[in-house]
PDB file of C-alpha atoms in Angstrom:
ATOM      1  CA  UNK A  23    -206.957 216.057  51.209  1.00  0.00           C
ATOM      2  CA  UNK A  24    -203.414 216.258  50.105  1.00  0.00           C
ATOM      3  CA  UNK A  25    -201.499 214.054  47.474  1.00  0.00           C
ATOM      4  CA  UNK A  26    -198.443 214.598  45.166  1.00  0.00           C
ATOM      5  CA  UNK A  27    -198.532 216.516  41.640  1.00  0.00           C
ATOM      6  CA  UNK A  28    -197.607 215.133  38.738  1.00  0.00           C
ATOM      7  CA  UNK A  29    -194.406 217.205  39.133  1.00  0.00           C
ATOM      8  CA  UNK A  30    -194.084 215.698  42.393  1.00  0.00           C
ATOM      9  CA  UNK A  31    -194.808 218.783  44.362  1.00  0.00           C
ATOM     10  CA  UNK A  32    -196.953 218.290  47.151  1.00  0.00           C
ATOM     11  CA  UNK A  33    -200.828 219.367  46.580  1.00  0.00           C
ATOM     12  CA  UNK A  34    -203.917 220.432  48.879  1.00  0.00           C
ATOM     13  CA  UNK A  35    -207.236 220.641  47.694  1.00  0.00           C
ATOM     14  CA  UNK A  36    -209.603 222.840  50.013  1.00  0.00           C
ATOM     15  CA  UNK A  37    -213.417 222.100  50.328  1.00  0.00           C
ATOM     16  CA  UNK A  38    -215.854 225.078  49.224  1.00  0.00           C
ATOM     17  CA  UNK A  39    -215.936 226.969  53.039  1.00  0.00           C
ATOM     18  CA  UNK A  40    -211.970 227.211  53.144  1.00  0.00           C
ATOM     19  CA  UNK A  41    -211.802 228.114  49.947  1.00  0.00           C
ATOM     20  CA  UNK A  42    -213.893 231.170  50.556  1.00  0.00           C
ATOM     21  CA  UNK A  43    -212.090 231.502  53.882  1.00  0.00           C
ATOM     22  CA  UNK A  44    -208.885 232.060  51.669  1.00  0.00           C
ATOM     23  CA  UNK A  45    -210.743 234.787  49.496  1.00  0.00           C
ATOM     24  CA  UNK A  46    -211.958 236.367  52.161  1.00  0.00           C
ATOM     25  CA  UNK A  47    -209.048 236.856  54.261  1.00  0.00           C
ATOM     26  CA  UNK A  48    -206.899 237.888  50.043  1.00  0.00           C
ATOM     27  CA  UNK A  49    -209.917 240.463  50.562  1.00  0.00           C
ATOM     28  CA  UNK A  50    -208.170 241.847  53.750  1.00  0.00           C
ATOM     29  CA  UNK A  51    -207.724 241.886  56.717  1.00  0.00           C
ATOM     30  CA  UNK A  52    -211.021 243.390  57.980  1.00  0.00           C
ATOM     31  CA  UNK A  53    -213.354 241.506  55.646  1.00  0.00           C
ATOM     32  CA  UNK A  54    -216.949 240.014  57.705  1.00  0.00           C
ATOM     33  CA  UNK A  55    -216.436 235.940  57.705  1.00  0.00           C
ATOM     34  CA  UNK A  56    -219.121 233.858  59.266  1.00  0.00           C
ATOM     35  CA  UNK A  57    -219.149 230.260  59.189  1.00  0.00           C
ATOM     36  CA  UNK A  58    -221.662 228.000  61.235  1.00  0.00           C
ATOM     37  CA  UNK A  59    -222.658 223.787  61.215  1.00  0.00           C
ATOM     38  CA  UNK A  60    -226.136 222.681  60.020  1.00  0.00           C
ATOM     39  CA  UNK A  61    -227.667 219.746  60.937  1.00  0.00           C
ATOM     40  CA  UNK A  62    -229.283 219.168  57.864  1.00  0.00           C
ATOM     41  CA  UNK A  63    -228.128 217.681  54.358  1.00  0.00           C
ATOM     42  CA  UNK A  64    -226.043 220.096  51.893  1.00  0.00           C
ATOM     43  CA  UNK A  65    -228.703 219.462  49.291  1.00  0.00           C
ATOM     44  CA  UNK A  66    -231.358 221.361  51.364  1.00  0.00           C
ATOM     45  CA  UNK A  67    -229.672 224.070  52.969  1.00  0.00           C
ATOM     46  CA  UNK A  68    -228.144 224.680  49.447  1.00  0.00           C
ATOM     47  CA  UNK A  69    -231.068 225.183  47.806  1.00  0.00           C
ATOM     48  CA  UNK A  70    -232.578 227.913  50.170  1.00  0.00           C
ATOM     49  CA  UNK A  71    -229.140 229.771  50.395  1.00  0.00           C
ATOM     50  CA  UNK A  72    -228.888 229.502  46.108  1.00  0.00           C
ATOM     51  CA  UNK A  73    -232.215 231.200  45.710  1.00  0.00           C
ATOM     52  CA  UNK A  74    -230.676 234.655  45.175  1.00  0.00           C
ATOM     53  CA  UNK A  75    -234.258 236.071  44.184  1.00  0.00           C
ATOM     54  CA  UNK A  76    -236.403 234.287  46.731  1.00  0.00           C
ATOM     55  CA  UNK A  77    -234.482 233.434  49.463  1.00  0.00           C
ATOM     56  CA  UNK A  78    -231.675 235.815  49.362  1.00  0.00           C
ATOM     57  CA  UNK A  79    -233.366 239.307  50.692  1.00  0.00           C
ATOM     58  CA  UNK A  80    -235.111 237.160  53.464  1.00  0.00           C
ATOM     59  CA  UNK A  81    -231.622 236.550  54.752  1.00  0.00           C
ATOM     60  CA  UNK A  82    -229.527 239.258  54.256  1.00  0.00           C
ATOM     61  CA  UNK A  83    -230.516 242.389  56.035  1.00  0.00           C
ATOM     62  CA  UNK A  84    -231.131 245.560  54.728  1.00  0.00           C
ATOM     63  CA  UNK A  85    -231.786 243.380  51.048  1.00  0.00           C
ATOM     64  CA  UNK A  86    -235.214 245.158  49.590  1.00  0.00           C
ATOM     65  CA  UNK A  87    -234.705 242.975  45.980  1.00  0.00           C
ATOM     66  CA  UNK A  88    -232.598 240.891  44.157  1.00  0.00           C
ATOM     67  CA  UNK A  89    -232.829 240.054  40.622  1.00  0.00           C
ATOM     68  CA  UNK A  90    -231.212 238.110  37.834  1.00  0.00           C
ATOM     69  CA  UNK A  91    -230.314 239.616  34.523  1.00  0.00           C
ATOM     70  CA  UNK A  92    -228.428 237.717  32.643  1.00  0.00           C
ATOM     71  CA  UNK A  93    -227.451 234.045  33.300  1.00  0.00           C
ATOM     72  CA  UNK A  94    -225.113 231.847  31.145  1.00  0.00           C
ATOM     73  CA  UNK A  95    -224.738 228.191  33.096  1.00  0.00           C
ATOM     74  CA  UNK A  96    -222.909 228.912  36.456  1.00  0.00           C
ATOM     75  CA  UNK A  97    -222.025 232.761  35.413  1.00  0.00           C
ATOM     76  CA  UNK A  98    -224.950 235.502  36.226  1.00  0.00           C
ATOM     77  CA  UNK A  99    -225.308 239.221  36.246  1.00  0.00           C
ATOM     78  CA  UNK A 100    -227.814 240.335  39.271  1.00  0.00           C
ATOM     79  CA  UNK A 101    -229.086 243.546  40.999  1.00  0.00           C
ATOM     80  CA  UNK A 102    -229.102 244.282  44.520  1.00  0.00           C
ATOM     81  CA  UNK A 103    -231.582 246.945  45.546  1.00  0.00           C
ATOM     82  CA  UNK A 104    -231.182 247.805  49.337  1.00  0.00           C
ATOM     83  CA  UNK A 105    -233.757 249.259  52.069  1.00  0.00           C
ATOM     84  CA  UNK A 106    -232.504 252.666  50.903  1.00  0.00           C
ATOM     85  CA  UNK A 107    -232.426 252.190  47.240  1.00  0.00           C
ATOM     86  CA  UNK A 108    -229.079 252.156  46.695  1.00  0.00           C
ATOM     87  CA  UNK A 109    -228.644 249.493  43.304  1.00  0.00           C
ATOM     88  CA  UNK A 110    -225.592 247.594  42.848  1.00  0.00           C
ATOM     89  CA  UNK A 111    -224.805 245.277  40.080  1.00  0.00           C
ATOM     90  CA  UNK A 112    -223.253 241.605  40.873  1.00  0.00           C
ATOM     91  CA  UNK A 113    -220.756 239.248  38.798  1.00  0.00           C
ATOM     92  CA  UNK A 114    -221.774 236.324  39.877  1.00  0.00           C
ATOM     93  CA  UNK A 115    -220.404 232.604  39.705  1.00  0.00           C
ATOM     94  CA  UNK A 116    -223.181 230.168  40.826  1.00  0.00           C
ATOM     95  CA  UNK A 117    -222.368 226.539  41.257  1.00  0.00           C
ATOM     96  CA  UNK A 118    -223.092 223.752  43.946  1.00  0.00           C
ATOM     97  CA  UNK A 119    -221.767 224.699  47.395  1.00  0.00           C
ATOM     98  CA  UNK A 120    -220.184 228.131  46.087  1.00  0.00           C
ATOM     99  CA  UNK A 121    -221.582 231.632  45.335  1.00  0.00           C
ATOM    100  CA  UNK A 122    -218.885 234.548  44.654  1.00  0.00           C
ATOM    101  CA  UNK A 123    -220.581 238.004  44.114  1.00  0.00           C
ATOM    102  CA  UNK A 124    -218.609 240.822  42.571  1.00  0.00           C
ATOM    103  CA  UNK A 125    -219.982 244.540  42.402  1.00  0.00           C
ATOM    104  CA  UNK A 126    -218.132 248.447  42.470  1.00  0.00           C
ATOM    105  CA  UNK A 127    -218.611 248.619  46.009  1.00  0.00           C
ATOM    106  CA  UNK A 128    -218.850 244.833  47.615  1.00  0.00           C
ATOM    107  CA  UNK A 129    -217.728 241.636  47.333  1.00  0.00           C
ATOM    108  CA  UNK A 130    -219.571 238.659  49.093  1.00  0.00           C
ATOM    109  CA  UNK A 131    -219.549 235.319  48.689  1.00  0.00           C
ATOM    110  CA  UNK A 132    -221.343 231.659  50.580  1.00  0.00           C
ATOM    111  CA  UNK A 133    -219.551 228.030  50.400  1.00  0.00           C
ATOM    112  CA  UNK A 134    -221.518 225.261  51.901  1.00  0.00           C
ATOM    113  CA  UNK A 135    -219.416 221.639  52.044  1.00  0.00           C
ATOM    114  CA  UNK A 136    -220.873 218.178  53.490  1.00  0.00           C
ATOM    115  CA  UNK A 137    -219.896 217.822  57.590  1.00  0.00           C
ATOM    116  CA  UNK A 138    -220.735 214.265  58.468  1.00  0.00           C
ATOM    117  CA  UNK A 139    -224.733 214.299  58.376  1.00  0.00           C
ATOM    118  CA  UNK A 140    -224.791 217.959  57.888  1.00  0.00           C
ATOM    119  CA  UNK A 141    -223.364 220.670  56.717  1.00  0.00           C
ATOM    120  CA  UNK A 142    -221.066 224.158  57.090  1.00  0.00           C
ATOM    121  CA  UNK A 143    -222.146 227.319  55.152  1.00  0.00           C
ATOM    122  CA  UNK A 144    -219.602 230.057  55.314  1.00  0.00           C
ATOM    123  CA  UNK A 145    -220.950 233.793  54.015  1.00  0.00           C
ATOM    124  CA  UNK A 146    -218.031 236.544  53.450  1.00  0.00           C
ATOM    125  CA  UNK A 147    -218.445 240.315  52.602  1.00  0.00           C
ATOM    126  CA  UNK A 148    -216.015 242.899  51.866  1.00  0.00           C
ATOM    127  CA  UNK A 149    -216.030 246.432  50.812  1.00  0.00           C
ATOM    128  CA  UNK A 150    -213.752 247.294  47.450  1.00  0.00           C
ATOM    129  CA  UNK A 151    -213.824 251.037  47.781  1.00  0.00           C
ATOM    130  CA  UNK A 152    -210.961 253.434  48.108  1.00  0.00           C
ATOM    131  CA  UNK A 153    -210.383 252.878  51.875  1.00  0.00           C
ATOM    132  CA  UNK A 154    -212.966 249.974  51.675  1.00  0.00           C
ATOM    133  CA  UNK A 155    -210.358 248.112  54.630  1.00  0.00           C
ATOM    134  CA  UNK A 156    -210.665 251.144  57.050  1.00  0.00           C
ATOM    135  CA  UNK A 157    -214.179 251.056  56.656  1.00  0.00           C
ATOM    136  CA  UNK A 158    -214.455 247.285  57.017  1.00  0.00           C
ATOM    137  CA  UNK A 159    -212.664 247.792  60.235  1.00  0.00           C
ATOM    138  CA  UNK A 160    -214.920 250.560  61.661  1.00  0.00           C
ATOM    139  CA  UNK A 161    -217.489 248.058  61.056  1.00  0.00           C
ATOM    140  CA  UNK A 162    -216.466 245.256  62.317  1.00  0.00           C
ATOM    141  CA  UNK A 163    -218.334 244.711  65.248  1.00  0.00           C
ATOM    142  CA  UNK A 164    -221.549 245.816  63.703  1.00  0.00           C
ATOM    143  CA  UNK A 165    -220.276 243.344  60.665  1.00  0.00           C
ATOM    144  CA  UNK A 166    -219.811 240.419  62.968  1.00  0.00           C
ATOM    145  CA  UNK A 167    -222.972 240.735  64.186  1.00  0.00           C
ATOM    146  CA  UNK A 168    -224.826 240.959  61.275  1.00  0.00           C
ATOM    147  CA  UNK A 169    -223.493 237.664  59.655  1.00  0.00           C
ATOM    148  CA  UNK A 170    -224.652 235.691  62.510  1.00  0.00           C
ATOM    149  CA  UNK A 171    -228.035 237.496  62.062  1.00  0.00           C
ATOM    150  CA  UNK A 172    -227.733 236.509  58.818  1.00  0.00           C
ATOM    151  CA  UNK A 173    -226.570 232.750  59.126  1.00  0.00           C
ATOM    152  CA  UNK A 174    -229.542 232.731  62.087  1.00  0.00           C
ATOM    153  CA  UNK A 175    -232.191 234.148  59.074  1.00  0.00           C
ATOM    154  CA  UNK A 176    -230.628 231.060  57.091  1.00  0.00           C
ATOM    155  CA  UNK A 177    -231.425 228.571  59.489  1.00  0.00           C
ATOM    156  CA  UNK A 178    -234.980 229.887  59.866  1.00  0.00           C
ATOM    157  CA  UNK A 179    -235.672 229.911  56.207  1.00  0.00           C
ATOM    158  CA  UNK A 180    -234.161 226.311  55.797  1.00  0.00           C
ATOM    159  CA  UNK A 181    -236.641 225.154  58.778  1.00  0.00           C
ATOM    160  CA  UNK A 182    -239.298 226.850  57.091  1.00  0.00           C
ATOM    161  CA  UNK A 183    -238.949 225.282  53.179  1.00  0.00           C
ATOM    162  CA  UNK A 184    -238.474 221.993  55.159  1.00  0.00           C
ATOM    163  CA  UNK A 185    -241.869 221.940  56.990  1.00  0.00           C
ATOM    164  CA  UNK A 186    -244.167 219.176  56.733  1.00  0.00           C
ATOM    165  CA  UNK A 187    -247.156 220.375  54.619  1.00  0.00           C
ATOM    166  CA  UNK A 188    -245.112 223.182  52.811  1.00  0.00           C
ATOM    167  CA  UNK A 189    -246.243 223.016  48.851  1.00  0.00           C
ATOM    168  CA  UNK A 190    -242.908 222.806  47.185  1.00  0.00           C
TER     169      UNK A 190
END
């Protein structure tokens, strides 16, 4: 949607998924982005994708834990403990259709926006280290691959929390 300023400039608002599109490709030009249509409401695939301690090592790969430590409204600290062990803190900003995860050695991030009677989700991860863009582009492939894993995982787990019969 685009419209006028009140300076008279034009503006352009972007929904959640281009948004992170637009961090992800600021991240460079290497950075994993993965976007993919649901057909099911935002509202449901939302809340399995926002469930950073439940739901959130069943999709990502390689994702032993993840934990909250601090939360104040949309703004949270969390720890990622991988297969390996390796722990990573997270600045995180949590609201409706938008996750951005900050840490020393990645950044990641999901948007999820309304699509007629569904929905897109949109997942992004970049290294930040010293040569984080050379690595990103040795791992491209491998990367690419893994986000549709991942956005495949997402699917599964939405199906499953949907079920008839599931206790909520």
């Amino acid at each position: 949607m685009s419209g006028s300023g009140s300076n008279g400039w034009p503006t352009a608002e972007l929904d959640a998924v281009r948004r992170l599109h637009v961090i992800a490709s600021a991240a460079g030009p290497h950075a994993s982005f993965a976007e993919r249509r649901f057909d099911v409401p935002l509202d449901r695939l939302w809340s399995v994708a926002s469930d950073l301690e439940n739901e959130l090592p069943l999709i990502v790969g390689g994702l032993r834990t993840f934990g909250i430590t601090r939360s104040e409204g949309e703004r949270l600290t969390g720890e990622a403990v991988g297969a390996l062990g390796f722990r990573e803190q997270f600045d995180i900003v949590l609201r409706p259709g938008w996750c951005l995860m900050q840490g020393k050695v990645l950044t990641s991030g999901m948007a999820a926006t309304e699509d007629r009677d569904g929905c897109r989700f949109a997942f992004f991860t970049s290294l930040r280290l010293p040569g984080g863009d050379l690595l990103d582009r040795m791992r491209g492939p491998w990367s690419a691959r893994r986000a549709e894993d991942m956005l495949d995982r997402l699917g599964k787990r939405v199906a499953a929390r949907s079920a008839p019969g599931r206790p909520e």
